[in-house]
Structure formats: structure tokens, C-alpha cells
XYZ file of C-alpha atoms in Angstrom:
457
model
C 115.742 117.886 111.716
C 114.412 115.859 108.734
C 116.434 112.855 107.630
C 118.445 113.098 104.425
C 117.244 111.387 101.265
C 119.878 108.663 101.649
C 118.781 108.043 105.239
C 115.111 107.933 104.232
C 115.766 105.382 101.496
C 117.930 103.287 103.831
C 115.153 103.275 106.441
C 112.633 102.193 103.830
C 114.786 99.286 102.698
C 115.468 98.335 106.326
C 111.779 97.402 106.480
C 112.614 94.484 104.206
C 111.890 93.590 100.604
C 108.279 93.951 99.599
C 107.299 90.287 99.571
C 109.860 88.914 102.010
C 107.762 88.915 105.192
C 104.174 88.964 104.010
C 103.538 85.449 105.268
C 104.203 86.514 108.859
C 102.216 89.768 108.623
C 98.673 89.144 107.544
C 97.292 91.698 105.117
C 95.064 94.100 107.017
C 93.720 97.334 105.540
C 92.685 98.495 109.001
C 96.331 99.246 109.842
C 96.618 101.320 106.674
C 93.452 103.200 107.616
C 94.820 103.944 111.093
C 97.972 105.446 109.563
C 96.018 107.527 107.031
C 93.577 108.759 109.668
C 96.531 110.050 111.691
C 97.752 111.843 108.540
C 94.337 113.511 108.164
C 93.233 111.240 105.331
C 95.367 112.404 102.396
C 93.752 109.691 100.217
C 90.440 111.592 100.374
C 91.865 114.876 99.123
C 92.159 114.013 95.447
C 90.092 112.012 92.934
C 91.665 108.774 91.765
C 91.550 105.824 89.385
C 92.522 102.402 90.762
C 94.048 99.801 88.422
C 94.493 96.115 89.319
C 95.498 93.032 87.319
C 98.364 90.599 86.864
C 99.888 91.910 83.656
C 99.554 95.284 81.986
C 98.361 97.372 84.921
C 101.513 99.513 84.903
C 101.311 100.127 81.143
C 97.617 100.972 81.445
C 98.273 103.328 84.360
C 101.144 105.110 82.603
C 99.108 105.551 79.400
C 96.039 106.840 81.247
C 98.146 109.274 83.301
C 99.747 110.567 80.098
C 96.304 111.115 78.542
C 95.085 113.016 81.606
C 98.217 115.140 81.640
C 97.733 115.914 77.926
C 94.219 117.060 78.858
C 95.799 119.747 81.035
C 95.133 117.973 84.322
C 97.687 117.992 87.116
C 98.130 114.225 87.289
C 99.709 111.936 89.862
C 100.917 108.439 89.038
C 101.751 105.782 91.637
C 103.292 102.525 90.379
C 105.416 99.632 91.607
C 108.001 98.296 91.721
C 110.690 100.666 90.459
C 113.425 99.952 87.938
C 116.334 102.135 89.045
C 115.338 104.565 91.829
C 112.550 104.372 94.376
C 111.411 107.912 93.392
C 110.076 106.551 90.087
C 107.055 105.127 91.887
C 105.623 108.544 92.817
C 105.212 110.894 89.843
C 103.542 114.221 89.259
C 102.938 115.235 85.633
C 105.470 112.615 84.578
C 108.226 113.827 86.915
C 109.425 111.606 89.763
C 109.248 113.039 93.271
C 112.546 114.827 93.979
C 114.955 113.648 96.670
C 114.273 116.482 99.129
C 110.505 116.064 98.913
C 110.851 112.277 99.270
C 112.901 112.738 102.454
C 110.447 115.311 103.841
C 107.357 113.186 103.229
C 109.089 110.054 104.524
C 110.018 111.885 107.726
C 106.420 112.945 108.281
C 104.946 109.485 107.684
C 107.702 107.766 109.708
C 107.156 110.045 112.737
C 103.427 109.431 112.522
C 103.896 105.652 112.358
C 106.279 105.671 115.342
C 103.799 107.676 117.417
C 100.982 105.264 116.557
C 103.131 102.317 117.628
C 104.046 104.049 120.903
C 100.384 104.782 121.596
C 99.412 101.196 120.856
C 97.274 102.138 117.848
C 99.460 100.078 115.504
C 100.765 96.628 116.529
C 103.871 96.918 114.364
C 105.608 99.237 111.944
C 103.908 99.664 108.559
C 105.472 97.623 105.764
C 107.643 99.013 102.956
C 104.646 99.178 100.616
C 102.288 100.652 103.212
C 104.831 103.380 103.991
C 105.410 104.201 100.340
C 101.689 104.235 99.564
C 101.023 106.609 102.465
C 103.887 108.801 101.242
C 102.413 108.895 97.730
C 99.006 109.860 99.082
C 100.527 112.593 101.258
C 102.584 113.974 98.353
C 99.572 113.978 96.034
C 97.301 115.561 98.658
C 99.678 118.479 99.230
C 100.444 118.989 95.525
C 96.958 120.190 94.528
C 96.345 117.357 92.119
C 93.428 117.213 89.712
C 93.534 113.394 89.670
C 95.820 110.458 90.530
C 96.216 107.134 88.754
C 97.058 104.384 91.245
C 98.458 100.991 90.318
C 97.563 98.274 92.812
C 100.696 96.618 94.187
C 99.513 93.023 94.474
C 96.069 91.484 94.545
C 93.538 94.226 95.160
C 91.112 93.438 97.961
C 93.714 93.843 100.718
C 96.292 95.944 98.889
C 97.353 99.155 100.634
C 96.079 101.252 97.715
C 92.558 99.888 98.137
C 91.615 102.449 100.798
C 90.710 105.130 98.245
C 87.235 105.689 96.815
C 88.130 105.756 93.118
C 86.169 107.522 90.406
C 86.530 104.286 88.498
C 88.290 100.935 88.768
C 90.183 99.209 85.953
C 90.985 95.488 85.835
C 93.656 94.356 83.371
C 94.512 90.811 82.292
C 94.670 88.229 85.071
C 96.972 85.214 85.097
C 98.752 83.024 87.620
C 101.278 84.964 89.724
C 101.976 85.427 93.436
C 100.044 82.197 94.113
C 101.577 82.021 97.597
C 99.590 85.105 98.568
C 96.647 85.302 96.163
C 95.538 81.723 95.426
C 96.372 78.840 93.120
C 93.710 79.332 90.445
C 92.726 82.125 88.062
C 89.370 82.343 89.844
C 90.972 82.812 93.268
C 93.345 85.476 91.960
C 90.529 87.229 90.056
C 88.523 87.341 93.302
C 91.359 89.302 94.941
C 91.683 91.669 91.963
C 87.912 92.245 91.864
C 88.180 93.572 95.420
C 88.770 97.048 93.958
C 85.197 97.157 92.615
C 83.035 99.569 94.621
C 79.298 99.428 95.350
C 77.612 101.385 92.581
C 81.003 102.117 91.052
C 82.312 101.999 87.491
C 84.594 99.183 86.280
C 86.544 99.194 83.006
C 87.422 95.704 81.767
C 88.117 93.524 78.748
C 86.992 89.933 78.209
C 89.710 87.453 79.161
C 89.799 83.872 80.465
C 86.389 82.331 81.289
C 87.337 81.832 84.945
C 88.337 85.487 85.369
C 85.307 86.739 83.397
C 82.965 84.754 85.628
C 84.429 86.126 88.872
C 84.627 89.738 87.663
C 81.118 89.587 86.189
C 79.638 88.264 89.427
C 81.519 90.889 91.473
C 80.083 93.643 89.259
C 76.569 92.249 89.747
C 77.028 91.811 93.501
C 78.217 95.407 93.883
C 75.576 96.802 91.527
C 78.464 98.385 89.629
C 78.500 99.587 86.027
C 80.729 97.672 83.600
C 82.461 99.595 80.816
C 83.918 97.396 78.069
C 87.126 98.483 76.334
C 86.425 96.138 73.397
C 85.551 98.974 70.955
C 89.095 100.312 71.373
C 90.955 97.075 70.619
C 91.903 96.834 66.938
C 91.672 93.427 65.204
C 94.650 91.261 66.198
C 94.042 88.094 64.178
C 96.865 86.826 61.942
C 94.890 88.091 58.936
C 94.596 91.602 60.391
C 96.865 94.364 59.091
C 100.194 94.903 60.789
C 100.295 97.722 63.311
C 104.083 97.970 63.406
C 105.366 101.272 62.054
C 108.202 103.709 62.585
C 107.758 107.159 64.064
C 109.577 110.417 63.558
C 113.143 110.959 62.490
C 114.580 108.591 65.076
C 112.962 105.602 63.345
C 111.759 104.080 66.602
C 109.134 101.367 66.290
C 105.557 102.136 67.317
C 102.140 100.553 66.945
C 99.874 102.729 64.802
C 96.210 102.343 63.844
C 93.055 104.451 63.349
C 90.323 104.438 65.985
C 86.983 106.111 66.678
C 87.154 107.885 70.050
C 84.690 110.399 71.522
C 82.907 110.818 68.205
C 85.903 111.359 65.968
C 88.666 109.357 64.347
C 92.153 109.572 65.810
C 95.397 107.821 64.985
C 96.648 105.774 67.907
C 100.436 105.779 67.918
C 101.908 104.051 70.953
C 105.555 103.377 71.764
C 104.436 100.361 73.828
C 105.027 97.453 71.488
C 103.330 94.070 71.276
C 99.774 92.911 70.690
C 99.222 92.629 74.444
C 99.823 96.378 74.723
C 96.908 97.040 72.360
C 94.669 95.737 75.156
C 96.308 97.963 77.756
C 95.972 101.037 75.549
C 92.302 100.152 74.958
C 91.679 100.013 78.714
C 93.342 103.422 79.133
C 91.198 104.907 76.345
C 87.974 103.483 77.807
C 88.928 104.824 81.247
C 89.737 108.259 79.803
C 86.422 108.362 77.938
C 84.553 107.422 81.120
C 86.338 110.209 83.015
C 85.279 112.656 80.290
C 81.668 111.647 81.006
C 82.325 112.435 84.676
C 83.314 115.985 83.785
C 87.075 115.761 83.367
C 88.246 117.775 80.304
C 89.395 114.765 78.257
C 89.073 115.119 74.462
C 89.854 112.927 71.482
C 92.894 115.157 70.877
C 94.231 114.683 74.401
C 93.731 110.912 74.113
C 95.691 110.870 70.850
C 98.459 113.086 72.239
C 98.648 111.311 75.589
C 99.031 107.865 74.036
C 101.775 109.121 71.725
C 103.657 110.711 74.632
C 103.225 107.816 77.101
C 106.400 106.204 78.384
C 106.684 103.038 80.425
C 110.328 101.906 80.494
C 111.428 98.308 80.705
C 108.501 97.042 78.628
C 109.970 95.918 75.320
C 112.259 98.925 75.559
C 114.718 98.877 72.668
C 118.162 100.432 73.078
C 119.508 100.813 69.519
C 122.939 99.567 68.491
C 125.618 102.239 68.596
C 129.132 101.828 67.241
C 130.417 98.523 68.601
C 127.572 98.279 71.141
C 124.837 95.799 70.157
C 121.093 96.377 70.254
C 119.366 95.625 73.566
C 115.768 94.745 74.378
C 114.716 95.243 78.011
C 111.476 93.599 79.095
C 110.182 92.753 82.580
C 108.506 89.468 81.604
C 108.332 88.135 85.165
C 105.641 85.445 84.817
C 104.439 83.009 82.113
C 101.863 85.430 80.684
C 104.542 88.099 80.391
C 106.902 85.573 78.822
C 104.326 84.682 76.151
C 103.817 88.384 75.390
C 107.573 88.900 75.059
C 107.949 85.831 72.851
C 105.172 87.048 70.546
C 106.687 90.531 70.214
C 110.227 89.212 69.695
C 108.970 86.889 66.966
C 107.177 89.772 65.249
C 110.069 92.228 65.488
C 113.178 90.061 65.175
C 112.171 86.987 63.209
C 115.563 86.541 61.505
C 117.918 87.909 64.156
C 120.177 86.106 66.650
C 118.901 86.508 70.207
C 121.182 86.281 73.253
C 119.164 86.143 76.474
C 120.286 87.514 79.829
C 117.757 85.926 82.166
C 117.201 86.119 85.905
C 114.065 85.518 87.953
C 112.752 85.486 91.485
C 112.783 82.076 93.165
C 109.008 82.154 93.773
C 108.180 82.507 90.065
C 107.277 79.777 87.549
C 110.854 79.654 86.255
C 110.670 76.341 84.392
C 107.564 77.432 82.492
C 109.099 80.813 81.627
C 112.237 79.088 80.353
C 110.203 76.728 78.168
C 108.368 79.698 76.656
C 111.341 81.977 76.004
C 114.488 79.913 75.568
C 113.506 78.246 72.237
C 113.982 81.698 70.661
C 117.528 82.069 71.981
C 120.825 81.146 70.407
C 122.249 81.078 73.918
C 121.165 82.021 77.432
C 123.169 83.609 80.236
C 121.512 82.878 83.579
C 122.180 85.480 86.243
C 120.655 86.951 89.399
C 119.733 90.352 90.774
C 120.942 91.640 94.123
C 117.759 90.564 95.892
C 117.258 87.813 98.494
C 114.322 86.423 96.492
C 116.512 85.838 93.407
C 116.952 82.353 92.050
C 120.622 81.476 91.596
C 121.963 80.965 88.066
C 122.345 77.259 88.840
C 118.710 77.043 89.959
C 117.678 78.580 86.639
C 119.813 76.095 84.724
C 118.285 73.233 86.732
C 114.765 74.548 86.038
C 115.566 74.560 82.322
C 117.198 71.131 82.347
C 114.758 69.779 79.757
C 115.744 72.498 77.289
C 118.230 71.630 74.581
C 120.067 74.914 74.764
C 123.390 76.201 76.008
C 122.996 78.021 79.335
C 125.969 79.882 80.759
C 126.089 81.002 84.389
C 126.996 84.512 85.518
C 127.063 85.606 89.149
C 125.678 89.108 88.640
C 124.016 91.302 86.027
C 127.056 93.431 85.024
C 129.188 90.349 84.308
C 126.277 88.751 82.431
C 126.052 91.812 80.200
C 129.797 91.738 79.553
C 129.569 88.095 78.459
C 126.472 88.783 76.330
C 128.317 91.576 74.498
C 131.209 89.216 73.772
C 128.829 86.698 72.221
C 126.930 89.369 70.268
C 130.159 90.798 68.860
C 130.949 87.479 67.191
C 128.147 88.198 64.752
C 127.003 91.750 64.092
C 123.270 90.963 63.989
C 123.116 89.670 67.577
C 120.524 91.253 69.891
C 120.742 91.017 73.675
C 117.396 90.406 75.389
C 117.400 91.181 79.125
C 114.382 89.761 80.920
C 112.825 87.560 83.601
C 112.618 90.009 86.488
C 112.105 93.726 86.965
C 115.123 93.699 89.298
C 117.387 92.207 86.612
C 116.132 94.744 84.073
C 116.625 97.593 86.562
C 120.213 96.568 87.328
C 120.888 96.249 83.602
C 119.556 99.766 83.033
C 121.858 101.129 85.743
C 124.821 99.270 84.259
C 124.041 100.440 80.719
C 123.256 104.002 81.782
C 119.718 103.763 80.402
C 117.301 106.282 81.903
C 114.285 104.964 83.771
C 112.151 107.987 82.934
C 111.411 106.397 79.565
C 112.343 109.493 77.594
């Protein structure tokens, strides 16, 4: 009898947190291939797009999937990590896999893995991420997909997703992150990300740091791949350029809006993903969609326009408006220095004259001191907290990392109590805005506490 959803999720988490034991288990795609072969290669039964990078790959993936869905294609989306529920990672036409299907697919993959271990074909149980990736592939393969958009988990070359033969690869902005696993320089990290480039394949990119450009360019040449630049789809972002901030619809929510030539006609790009950095991610999604149209997928300028407008990617400068006595919240998973700079830029553009109260928590293996130096100068006060995750830095460790900052830092043992304290401070002055950031786990716990949906709608 198949395990219940609760049992399936518990068994997944019993495998350990995603990055907890990677040092002891060397990355090895061969183990992933053994598991997929036993499942009759679900990864070969649908066309896919593979997206790697340090920052922006989730936003790019979500926008591209929305465009493909608007084109009438039955579209899968696989992303990581999740904000509130594990189901969020596996989506079909924007809807997360339901609990019963999750339990059913988990049971199938788990039984297969156990048999392979018993037969000596696998040396150990697949990891959390390997299991979930196999489950996504199995779900997509049996759901009669037209196409799937796959976000690489970490790195690229040895990531569990990198067993597919994608119709095209996309590489988003690369910065320092996960140095313990990927390397200590931009070039080393870019080399791992460029591992998703296929011989004779198509790669969608944007110019970025010289070190990353050099590695990606050489990888494209070495693989005799075709490079597609998304530069034509990035609007001017210099200080002298026009502002792209606008409001949309009757709800008055902020969007970025600008005209663009796409597939031979002018459209109006209107994206709910705010910040200049998101203009790059949207451009990558547009370039990828246009390339897929050349490959025969029914993508049009209209579906690109509609898909961008309807794209949702929660926890990325997600604004929860003030209501009654409840203050305005901004939720943003700025979990590394590049993300922190992007958040700082968007906060400065959107809330130049407002009081900002930060609720901040980060993983211990992140560049906490650098993130604090980037973000905390914007804050009137900071509440340091931690998520329920063994990788979390303690509030005191965050305070110590920010010891050079001349700012008041309060300590709070968990996210709910940090939010309670932040509301008290915000209530002292009606224009206070609470910014929750530093880790996807902190943002996810805040969303659960606040009752904010993680479907982004």
C-alpha cells in the first residue's frame, strides 16, 4: 500500500537537508543515471530547457514557463528550494503537484531506489535532491507534457538535473556562492555552471563579469554550441534611462513596464518581478522563448507578452500591502551578496523615504558579514533571527558578523517572535516597512506565519 503524503515527506526529510552531507557524498551523475534507467528513463520522455546560474535562475525559469503555458503548451516547472511546501518544486501549468500524486510518485521512486541498493547497483540511497529530481521527471513523463523548464539545483556539471538533453540551456548571472562545493572564484563557479552546455547545443546568455564571460565563451567554443544573446531584450538601465516602475490594474501593485520588439512586433513588457536585476532575467526568458519558437514550439509575441504579465515567483521582492493595523511587508530571498545588492537597489528605488525594519536570518555557510554591510545601512533597526534549519546561523553569530556596523541589532530566537517584535517597532511610526530577507528558509517561515500564499497569486 502506498505511503501517505505525510509519510512520504517525512521520508524525504529523513534523508537530510540538501547541503548537509554533500561533503561526504561526492557528486556523481552515474548514480542518478542508474536510478533513471531503472525508472525507464522518464527524463527522455519530454523536451526540456535547463537553466543554471547563481542568481535569477528561478525567476527566469518561472517567467519562461509562464510564457510557454500562455502559448498553450502543457508546461512543467521544476525549481528549488521551496518556500512553504515541498510540492511547490514540481509544477504543471502553474499548479503544484497534489499530495496524493506526490505520495504515489515518491513510493515508486523509493521502491526502485531500495531495490537498486539491495541488488548492489547503487552504493547508497539517493540524496534528497536526487530523489526529488527523479520524482519530478517521473511526474512530468506520465503527465503528457509538451515541455519542462528545469532549474539546476546547484552548480550544473554534476547537478542531478544535468542528465537531460535539453532543447536549449540558459545561464543566468554568476556570482560567489556555495564556494565549499563549487570553487572559490567566479571562474571556477562559472566552469561548473557551463557544464549544462551540450555539444552542438544552444545556449542563451547575457554578458556579465569578465571572468564568467571568458569561461562561458570558451565552453561554447569547445562544445561547438550556438550562443544566443539576450541583450536585445534588456531595456536601458542607466541612471539617465526612463523609469520602468509603474502600477498595474485596479489593485495598484507595482510592476516594471516598457516597450520591446519581440518576434517582429512591439509588445509591452509588464512584469510583477521588480528590480533592475529582474530585467535581465526577463530578457533571458524572452530570448529562450524566441529560440524555442524557431525550434517549432508555438510561441508568439502575444504569448510572450501575456506570459510575462502572468508570471509569478513568490519571495522575490514580494510586497504584502499594509492592511488595517498591519504594516507593509517586503519578502525577498537575498541569500548571497549579489542578491543583497539587488535587494538594496530595489529598496532604494521603491522606498527611498520610508523607515525600514529588517528581519534577517542567514545560513551559516553564507557571506553573512558582507550581506550585512550591504543591507543594514538602509535599516532603522535590524532583528536577527534564525530559521528552523541546522545550517542556520544563530542570531548572535549574525550580530557578531555585523559588529563593524553602527546599527542597533536585536536578537530573536525564531521567525514568528522576530515578526512580532518587528510589528511592535513598525507600529511606533505608521510609515514603517518590515523587510524579511537573508535566507529562503527565513522568508518561507515568515510566509507561513503571515499566511501568505506561496503560489504567488
